[in-house]
CSV table of C-alpha atoms and ligand atoms in Angstrom, one decimal:
chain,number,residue,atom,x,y,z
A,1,UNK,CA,0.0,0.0,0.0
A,2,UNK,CA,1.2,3.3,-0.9
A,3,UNK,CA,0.9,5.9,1.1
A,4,UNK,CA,0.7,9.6,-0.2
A,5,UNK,CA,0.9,12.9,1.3
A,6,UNK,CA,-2.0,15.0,0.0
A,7,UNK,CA,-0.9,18.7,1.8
A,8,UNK,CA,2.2,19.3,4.1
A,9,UNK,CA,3.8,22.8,4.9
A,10,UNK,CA,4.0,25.9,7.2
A,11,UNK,CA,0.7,26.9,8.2
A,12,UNK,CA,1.4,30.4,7.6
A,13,UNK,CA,1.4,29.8,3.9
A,14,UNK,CA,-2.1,27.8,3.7
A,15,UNK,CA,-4.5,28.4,6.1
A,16,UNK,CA,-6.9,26.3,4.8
A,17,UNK,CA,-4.5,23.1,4.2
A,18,UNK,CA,-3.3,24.0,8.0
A,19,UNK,CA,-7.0,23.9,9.2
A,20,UNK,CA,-7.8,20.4,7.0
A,21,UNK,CA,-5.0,18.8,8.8
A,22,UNK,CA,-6.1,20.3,12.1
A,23,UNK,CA,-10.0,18.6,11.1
A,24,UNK,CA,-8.0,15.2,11.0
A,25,UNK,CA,-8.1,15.3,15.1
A,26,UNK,CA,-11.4,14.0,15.7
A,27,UNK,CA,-13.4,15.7,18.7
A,28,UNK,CA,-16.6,15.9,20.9
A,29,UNK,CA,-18.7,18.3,20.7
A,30,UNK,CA,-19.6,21.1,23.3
A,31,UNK,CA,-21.6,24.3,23.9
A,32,UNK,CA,-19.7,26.6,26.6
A,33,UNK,CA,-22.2,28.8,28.4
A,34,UNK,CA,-22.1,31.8,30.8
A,35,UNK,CA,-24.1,34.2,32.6
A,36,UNK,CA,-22.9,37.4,33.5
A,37,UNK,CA,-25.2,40.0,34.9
A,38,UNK,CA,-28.4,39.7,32.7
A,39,UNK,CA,-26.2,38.8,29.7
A,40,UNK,CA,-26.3,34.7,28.1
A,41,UNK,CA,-22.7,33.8,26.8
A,42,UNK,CA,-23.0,30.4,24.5
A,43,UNK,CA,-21.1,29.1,21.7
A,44,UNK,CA,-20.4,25.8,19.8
A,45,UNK,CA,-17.2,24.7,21.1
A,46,UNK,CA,-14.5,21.5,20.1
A,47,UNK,CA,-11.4,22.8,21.9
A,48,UNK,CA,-12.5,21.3,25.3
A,49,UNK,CA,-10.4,19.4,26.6
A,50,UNK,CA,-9.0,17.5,30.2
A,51,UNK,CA,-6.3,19.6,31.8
A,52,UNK,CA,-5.3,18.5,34.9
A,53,UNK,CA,-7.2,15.6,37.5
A,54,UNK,CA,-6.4,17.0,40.8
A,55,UNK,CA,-7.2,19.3,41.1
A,56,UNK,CA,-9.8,19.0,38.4
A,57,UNK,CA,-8.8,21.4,35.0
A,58,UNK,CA,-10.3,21.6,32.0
A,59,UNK,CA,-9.6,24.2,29.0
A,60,UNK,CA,-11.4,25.5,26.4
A,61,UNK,CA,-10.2,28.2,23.6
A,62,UNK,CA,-12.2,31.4,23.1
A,63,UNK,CA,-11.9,33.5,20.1
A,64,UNK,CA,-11.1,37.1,20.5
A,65,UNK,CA,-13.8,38.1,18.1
A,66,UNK,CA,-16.6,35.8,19.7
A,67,UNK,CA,-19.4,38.0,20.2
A,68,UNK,CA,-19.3,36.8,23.7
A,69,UNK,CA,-16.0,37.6,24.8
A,70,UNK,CA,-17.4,39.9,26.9
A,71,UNK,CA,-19.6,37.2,29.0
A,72,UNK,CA,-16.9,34.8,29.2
A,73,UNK,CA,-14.3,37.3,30.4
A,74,UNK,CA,-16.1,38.5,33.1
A,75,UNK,CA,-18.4,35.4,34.6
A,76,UNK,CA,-17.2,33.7,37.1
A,77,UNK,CA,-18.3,30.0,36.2
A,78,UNK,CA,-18.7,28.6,32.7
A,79,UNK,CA,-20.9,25.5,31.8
A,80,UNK,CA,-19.2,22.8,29.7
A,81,UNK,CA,-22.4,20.9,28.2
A,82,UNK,CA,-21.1,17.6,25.9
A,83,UNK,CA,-24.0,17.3,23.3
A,84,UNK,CA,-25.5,13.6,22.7
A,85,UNK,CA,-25.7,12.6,19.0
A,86,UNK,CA,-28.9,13.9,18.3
A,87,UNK,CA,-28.1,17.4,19.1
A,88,UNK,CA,-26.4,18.5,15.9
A,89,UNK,CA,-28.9,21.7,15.5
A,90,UNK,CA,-28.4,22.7,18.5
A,91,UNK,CA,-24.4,22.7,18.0
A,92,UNK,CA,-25.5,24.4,14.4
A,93,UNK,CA,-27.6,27.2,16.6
A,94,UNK,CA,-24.7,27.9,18.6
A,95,UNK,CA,-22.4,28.1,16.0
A,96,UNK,CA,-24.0,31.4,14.7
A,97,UNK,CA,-22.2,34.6,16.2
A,98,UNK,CA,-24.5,37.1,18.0
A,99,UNK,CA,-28.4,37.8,18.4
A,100,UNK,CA,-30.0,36.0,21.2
A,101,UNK,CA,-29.5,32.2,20.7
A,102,UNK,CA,-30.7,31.4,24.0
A,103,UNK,CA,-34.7,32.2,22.5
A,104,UNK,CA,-36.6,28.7,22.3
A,105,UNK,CA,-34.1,26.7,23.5
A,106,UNK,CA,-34.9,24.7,27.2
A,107,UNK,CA,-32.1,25.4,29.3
A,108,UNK,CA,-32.3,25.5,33.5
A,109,UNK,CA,-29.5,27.5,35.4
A,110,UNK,CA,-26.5,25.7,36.7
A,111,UNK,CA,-23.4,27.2,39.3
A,112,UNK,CA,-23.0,30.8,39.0
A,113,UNK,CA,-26.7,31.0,36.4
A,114,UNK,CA,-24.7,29.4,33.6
A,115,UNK,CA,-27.5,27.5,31.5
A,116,UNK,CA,-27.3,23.9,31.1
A,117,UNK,CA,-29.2,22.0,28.4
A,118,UNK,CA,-31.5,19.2,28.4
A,119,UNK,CA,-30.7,15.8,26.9
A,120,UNK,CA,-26.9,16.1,26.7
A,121,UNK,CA,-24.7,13.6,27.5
A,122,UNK,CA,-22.6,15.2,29.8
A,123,UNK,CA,-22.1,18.4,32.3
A,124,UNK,CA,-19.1,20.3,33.5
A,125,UNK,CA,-19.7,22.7,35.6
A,126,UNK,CA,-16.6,25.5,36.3
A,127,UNK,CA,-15.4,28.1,38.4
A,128,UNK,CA,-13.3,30.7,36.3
A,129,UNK,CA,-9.6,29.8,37.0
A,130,UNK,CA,-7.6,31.8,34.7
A,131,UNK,CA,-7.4,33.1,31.2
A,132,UNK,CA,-4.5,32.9,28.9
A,133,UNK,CA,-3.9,35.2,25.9
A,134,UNK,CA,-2.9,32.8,23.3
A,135,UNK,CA,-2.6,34.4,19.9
A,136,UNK,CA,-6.0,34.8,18.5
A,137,UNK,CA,-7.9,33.1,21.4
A,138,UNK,CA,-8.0,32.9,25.0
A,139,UNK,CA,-6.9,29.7,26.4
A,140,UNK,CA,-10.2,29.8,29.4
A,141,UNK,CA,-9.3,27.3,32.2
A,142,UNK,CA,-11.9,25.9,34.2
A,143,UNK,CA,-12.1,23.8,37.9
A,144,UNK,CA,-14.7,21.5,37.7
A,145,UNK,CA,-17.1,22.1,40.1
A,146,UNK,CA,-19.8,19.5,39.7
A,147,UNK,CA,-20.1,17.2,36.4
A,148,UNK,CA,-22.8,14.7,35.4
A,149,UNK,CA,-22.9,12.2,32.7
A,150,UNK,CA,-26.2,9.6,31.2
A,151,UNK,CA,-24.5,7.7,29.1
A,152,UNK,CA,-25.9,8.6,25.6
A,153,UNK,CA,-24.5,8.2,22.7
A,154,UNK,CA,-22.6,11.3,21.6
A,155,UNK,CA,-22.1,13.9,19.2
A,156,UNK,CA,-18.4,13.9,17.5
A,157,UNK,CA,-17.1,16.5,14.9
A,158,UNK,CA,-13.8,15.3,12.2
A,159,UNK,CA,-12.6,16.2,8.9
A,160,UNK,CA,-14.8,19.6,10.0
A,161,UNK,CA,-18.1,17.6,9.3
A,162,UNK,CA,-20.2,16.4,12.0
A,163,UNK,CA,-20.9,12.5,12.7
A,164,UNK,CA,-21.3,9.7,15.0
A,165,UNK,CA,-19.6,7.9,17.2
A,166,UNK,CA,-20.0,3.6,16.4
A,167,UNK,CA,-18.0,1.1,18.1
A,168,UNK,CA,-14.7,-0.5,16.3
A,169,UNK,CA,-16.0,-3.2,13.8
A,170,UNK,CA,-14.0,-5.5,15.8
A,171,UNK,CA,-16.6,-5.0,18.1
A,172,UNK,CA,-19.4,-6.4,16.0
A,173,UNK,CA,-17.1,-10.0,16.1
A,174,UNK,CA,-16.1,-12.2,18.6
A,175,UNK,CA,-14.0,-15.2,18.7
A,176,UNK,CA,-16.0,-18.4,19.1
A,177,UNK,CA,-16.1,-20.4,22.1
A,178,UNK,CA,-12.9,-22.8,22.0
A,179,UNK,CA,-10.9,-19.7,20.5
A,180,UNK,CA,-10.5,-20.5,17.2
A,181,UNK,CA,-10.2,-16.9,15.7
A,182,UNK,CA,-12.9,-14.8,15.1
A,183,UNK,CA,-16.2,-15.3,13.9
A,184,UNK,CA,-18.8,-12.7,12.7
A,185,UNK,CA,-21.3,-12.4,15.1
A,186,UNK,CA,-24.7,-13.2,13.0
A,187,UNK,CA,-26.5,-10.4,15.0
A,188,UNK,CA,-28.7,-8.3,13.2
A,189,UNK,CA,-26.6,-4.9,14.3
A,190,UNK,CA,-23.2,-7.2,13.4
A,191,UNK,CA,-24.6,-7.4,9.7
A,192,UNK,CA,-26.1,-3.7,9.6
A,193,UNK,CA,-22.7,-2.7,10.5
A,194,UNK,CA,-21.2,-4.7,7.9
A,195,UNK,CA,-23.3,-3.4,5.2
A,196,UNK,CA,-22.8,-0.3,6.1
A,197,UNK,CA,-19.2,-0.2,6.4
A,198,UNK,CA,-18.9,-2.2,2.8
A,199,UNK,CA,-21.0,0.2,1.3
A,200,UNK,CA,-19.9,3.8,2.6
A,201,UNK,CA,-16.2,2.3,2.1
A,202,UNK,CA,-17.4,1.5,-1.4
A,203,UNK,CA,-18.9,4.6,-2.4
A,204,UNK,CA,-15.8,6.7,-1.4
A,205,UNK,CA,-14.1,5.8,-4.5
A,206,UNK,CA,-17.1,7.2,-6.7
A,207,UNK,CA,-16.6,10.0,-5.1
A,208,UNK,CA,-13.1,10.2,-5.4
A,209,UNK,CA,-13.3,10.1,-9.0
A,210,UNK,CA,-15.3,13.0,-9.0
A,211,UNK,CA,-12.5,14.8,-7.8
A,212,UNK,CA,-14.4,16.6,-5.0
A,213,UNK,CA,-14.0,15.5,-0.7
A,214,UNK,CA,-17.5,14.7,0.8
A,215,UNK,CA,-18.3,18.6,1.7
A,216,UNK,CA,-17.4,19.8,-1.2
A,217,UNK,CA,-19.8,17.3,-2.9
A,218,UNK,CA,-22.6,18.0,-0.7
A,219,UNK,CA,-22.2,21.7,-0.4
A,220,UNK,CA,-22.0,21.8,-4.2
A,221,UNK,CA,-25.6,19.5,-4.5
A,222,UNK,CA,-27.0,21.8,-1.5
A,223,UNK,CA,-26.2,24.7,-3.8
A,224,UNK,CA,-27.6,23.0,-6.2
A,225,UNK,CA,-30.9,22.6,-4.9
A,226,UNK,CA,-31.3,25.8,-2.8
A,227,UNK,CA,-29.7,28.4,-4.8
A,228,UNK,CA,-30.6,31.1,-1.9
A,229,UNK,CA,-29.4,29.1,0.7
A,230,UNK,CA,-26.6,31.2,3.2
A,231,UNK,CA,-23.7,29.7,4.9
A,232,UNK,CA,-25.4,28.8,8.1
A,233,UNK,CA,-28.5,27.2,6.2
A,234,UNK,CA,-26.1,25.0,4.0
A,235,UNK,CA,-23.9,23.9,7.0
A,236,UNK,CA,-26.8,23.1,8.6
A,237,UNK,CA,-28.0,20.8,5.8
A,238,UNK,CA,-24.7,19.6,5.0
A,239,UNK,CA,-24.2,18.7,9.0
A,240,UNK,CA,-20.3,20.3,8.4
A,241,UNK,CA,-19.3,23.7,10.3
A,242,UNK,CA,-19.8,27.2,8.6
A,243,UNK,CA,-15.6,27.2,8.4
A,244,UNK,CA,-16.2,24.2,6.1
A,245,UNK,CA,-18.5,25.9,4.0
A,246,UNK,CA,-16.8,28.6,3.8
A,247,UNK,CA,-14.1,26.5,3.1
A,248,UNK,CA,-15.5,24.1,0.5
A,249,UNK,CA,-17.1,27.2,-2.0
A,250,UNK,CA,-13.7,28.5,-2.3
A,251,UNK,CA,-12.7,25.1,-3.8
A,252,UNK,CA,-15.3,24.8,-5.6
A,253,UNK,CA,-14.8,28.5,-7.2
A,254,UNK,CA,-11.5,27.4,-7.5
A,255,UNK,CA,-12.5,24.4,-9.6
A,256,UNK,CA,-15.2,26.7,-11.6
A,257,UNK,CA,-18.0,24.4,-10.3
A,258,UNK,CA,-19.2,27.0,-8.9
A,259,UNK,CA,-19.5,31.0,-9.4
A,260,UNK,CA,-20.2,34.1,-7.1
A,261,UNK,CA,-23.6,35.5,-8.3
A,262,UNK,CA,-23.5,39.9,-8.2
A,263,UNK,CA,-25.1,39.7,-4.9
A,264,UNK,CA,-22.4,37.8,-3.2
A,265,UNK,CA,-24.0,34.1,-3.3
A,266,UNK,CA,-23.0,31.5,-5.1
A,267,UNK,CA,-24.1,29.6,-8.1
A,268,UNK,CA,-23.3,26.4,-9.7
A,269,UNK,CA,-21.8,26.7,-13.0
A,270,UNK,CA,-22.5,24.4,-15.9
A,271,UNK,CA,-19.9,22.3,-15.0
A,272,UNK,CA,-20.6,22.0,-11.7
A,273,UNK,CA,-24.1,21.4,-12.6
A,274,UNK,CA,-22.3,18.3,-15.0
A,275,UNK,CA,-20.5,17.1,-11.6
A,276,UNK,CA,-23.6,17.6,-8.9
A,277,UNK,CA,-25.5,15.2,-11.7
A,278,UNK,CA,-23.0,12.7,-12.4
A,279,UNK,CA,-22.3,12.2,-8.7
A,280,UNK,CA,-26.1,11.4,-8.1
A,281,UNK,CA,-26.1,9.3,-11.5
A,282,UNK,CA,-22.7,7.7,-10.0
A,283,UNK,CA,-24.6,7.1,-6.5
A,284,UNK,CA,-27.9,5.6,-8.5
A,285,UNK,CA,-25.6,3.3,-10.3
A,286,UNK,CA,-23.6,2.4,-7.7
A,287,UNK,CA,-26.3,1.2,-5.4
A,288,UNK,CA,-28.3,-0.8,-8.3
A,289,UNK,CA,-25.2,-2.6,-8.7
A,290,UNK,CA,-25.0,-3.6,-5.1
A,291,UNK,CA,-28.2,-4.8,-5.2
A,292,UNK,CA,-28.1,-6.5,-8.6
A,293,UNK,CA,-28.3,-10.2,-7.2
A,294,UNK,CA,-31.6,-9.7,-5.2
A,295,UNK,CA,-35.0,-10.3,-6.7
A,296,UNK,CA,-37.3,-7.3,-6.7
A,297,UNK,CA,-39.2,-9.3,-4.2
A,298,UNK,CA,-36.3,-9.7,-2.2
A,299,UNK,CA,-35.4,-6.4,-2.3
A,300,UNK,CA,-38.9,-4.8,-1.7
A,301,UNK,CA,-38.6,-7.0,1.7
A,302,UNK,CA,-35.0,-5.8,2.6
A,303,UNK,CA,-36.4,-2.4,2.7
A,304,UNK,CA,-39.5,-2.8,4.1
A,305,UNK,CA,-36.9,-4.8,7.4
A,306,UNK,CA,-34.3,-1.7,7.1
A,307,UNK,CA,-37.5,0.9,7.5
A,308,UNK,CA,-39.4,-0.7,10.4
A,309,UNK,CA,-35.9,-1.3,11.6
A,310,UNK,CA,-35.0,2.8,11.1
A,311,UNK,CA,-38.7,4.0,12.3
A,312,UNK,CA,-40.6,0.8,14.2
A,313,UNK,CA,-44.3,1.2,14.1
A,314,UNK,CA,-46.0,2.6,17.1
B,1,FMN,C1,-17.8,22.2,15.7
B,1,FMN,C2,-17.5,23.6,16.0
B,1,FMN,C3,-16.5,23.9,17.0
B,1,FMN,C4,-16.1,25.2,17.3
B,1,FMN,N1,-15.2,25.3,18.3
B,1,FMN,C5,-14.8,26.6,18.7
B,1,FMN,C6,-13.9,26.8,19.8
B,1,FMN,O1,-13.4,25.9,20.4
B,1,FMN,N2,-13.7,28.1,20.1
B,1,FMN,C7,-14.2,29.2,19.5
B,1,FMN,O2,-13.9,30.3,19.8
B,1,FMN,N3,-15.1,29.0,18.4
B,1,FMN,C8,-15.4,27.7,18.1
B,1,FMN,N4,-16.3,27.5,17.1
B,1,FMN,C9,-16.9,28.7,16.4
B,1,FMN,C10,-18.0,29.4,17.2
B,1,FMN,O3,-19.0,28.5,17.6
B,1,FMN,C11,-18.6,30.5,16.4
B,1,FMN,O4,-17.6,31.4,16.0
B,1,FMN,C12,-19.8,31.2,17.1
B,1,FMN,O5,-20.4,32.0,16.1
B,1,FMN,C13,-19.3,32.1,18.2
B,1,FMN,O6,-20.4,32.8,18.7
B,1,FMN,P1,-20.4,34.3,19.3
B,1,FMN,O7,-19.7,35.1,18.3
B,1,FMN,O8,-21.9,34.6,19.4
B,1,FMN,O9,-19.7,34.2,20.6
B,1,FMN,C14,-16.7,26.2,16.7
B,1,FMN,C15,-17.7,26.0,15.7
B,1,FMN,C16,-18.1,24.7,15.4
B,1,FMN,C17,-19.1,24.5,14.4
């Protein structure tokens, strides 16, 4: 196996290479919260991390033009909430800068009135210990005051896209009783997870001949579809961060897939409109050749198994 280098070099030169290596360190997920006077600090956050066990550290980085700088610097506690897997709006809601993001969303106050969400899957609640300037953020250090955890399954964030955590495949196998190797496991979650690892593995290489990375593919068909869609509305649907939309229309105007229309948004070209069809032609093709040896009978009762499975009847 070969094994190539795709970007390397001083970050000062690239930002964006520097930041797509960066998105190769796969992370949680986190909204940092404060209350200072009658003013709500929260934001989307992956820099959390474990600083110190005794006494209990954590550390998050702040940017210096986060609309609520202001908050931060000056509350005495923080909130750390750790979002569960199905709270990828919320994390896209907190993502935006400014305006009060607090509206509609169920929050109760925590130590020092900094609001913590329902349904995540873990709490950290802080005292302020120190700040550090650190180039263009804050390093914010916290002592854990009280945490909590439940246990569900969580929210993770890689290659600047959001996703989901699933256990090694190895998991899904087990060696068989007198130790002779391993065996696949003839669960029903043991052969979903084969499938679907078979299949997604698969497809990469039809979109690899495309010549765009997964964002840029689905930001492209997004724009596609919604012509007037803004950053935020197309991270949203593309579950990546704003960065990586940001991020994947310059590629794509750098490709000439896509153009900037008078008014600042973007359009796909007819090129791009060539690629955005032949990928869906590509995924069509794909997937009726993985299903070529089944009957229609057959088939029309996989799905109906995978749907009940997906969305069980009341
Ligand atoms: C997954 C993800 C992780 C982020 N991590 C951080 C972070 O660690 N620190 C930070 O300052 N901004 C981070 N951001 C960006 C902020 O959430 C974003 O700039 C937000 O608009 C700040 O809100 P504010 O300007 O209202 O304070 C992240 C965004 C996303 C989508």
């Amino acid at each position: 196996m070969t094994y190539e280098t795709l970007e390397s070099g001083d970050p000062r030169d690239d930002n964006r290479a520097y930041r797509r290596a960066l998105g190769h360190f796969a992370t949680g997920v986190t909204i940092i919260t404060a209350r200072h006077g009658d003013q709500l600090g929260g934001m989307t956050a992956n820099s959390f991390s474990s600083v110190s066990l005794n006494p209990p550290l954590i550390q998050w980085a702040l940017g210096k033009s986060s609309q609520s700088l202001s908050v931060f610097s000056q509350a005495a506690h923080f909130a750390v909430n750790v979002l569960a897997s199905d709270q990828v709006e919320l994390a896209g809601h907190f993502a935006r800068s400014g305006g009060d993001k607090f509206a509609g969303v169920e929050w109760q106050s925590g130590l020092g009135d900094a609001p913590l969400f329902k349904g995540v899957a873990a709490t950290f609640e802080c005292r302020t210990h120190s700040t550090i300037d650190a180039g263009d953020h804050y390093i914010m250090l916290g002592e854990v005051q009280r945490f909590s955890r439940n246990g569900r399954p969580l929210l993770l964030f890689a290659h600047g896209r959001f996703g989901l955590a699933v256990d090694y495949p190895a998991a899904a196998k087990e060696s068989d009783a007198n130790g002779n190797g391993t065996q696949i496991t003839d669960t029903t979650l043991g052969l979903l997870w084969d499938a679907f690892s078979r299949l997604s593995t698969g497809f990469q290489a039809e979109r690899d001949a495309e010549g765009m990375t997964i964002t840029q593919g689905r930001v492209l068909s997004i724009v596609e579809r919604h012509p007037e869609a803004t950053t935020d509305a197309i991270a949203r649907k593309a579950f990546v961060s704003p960065t990586a939309v940001d991020d994947a229309i310059a590629a794509l105007l750098e490709l000439g897939f896509a153009a900037r229309r008078p008014n600042g948004s973007c359009a796909v070209t007819p090129e791009g409109l060539v690629r955005v069809l032949s990928l869906r032609r590509r995924a069509a093709a794909f997937e009726a050749r993985q299903l070529a040896h089944l009957t229609p009978e057959e088939l029309e009762t996989a799905r109906k198994v995978l749907k009940s499975l997906g969305a069980p009847e009341a």
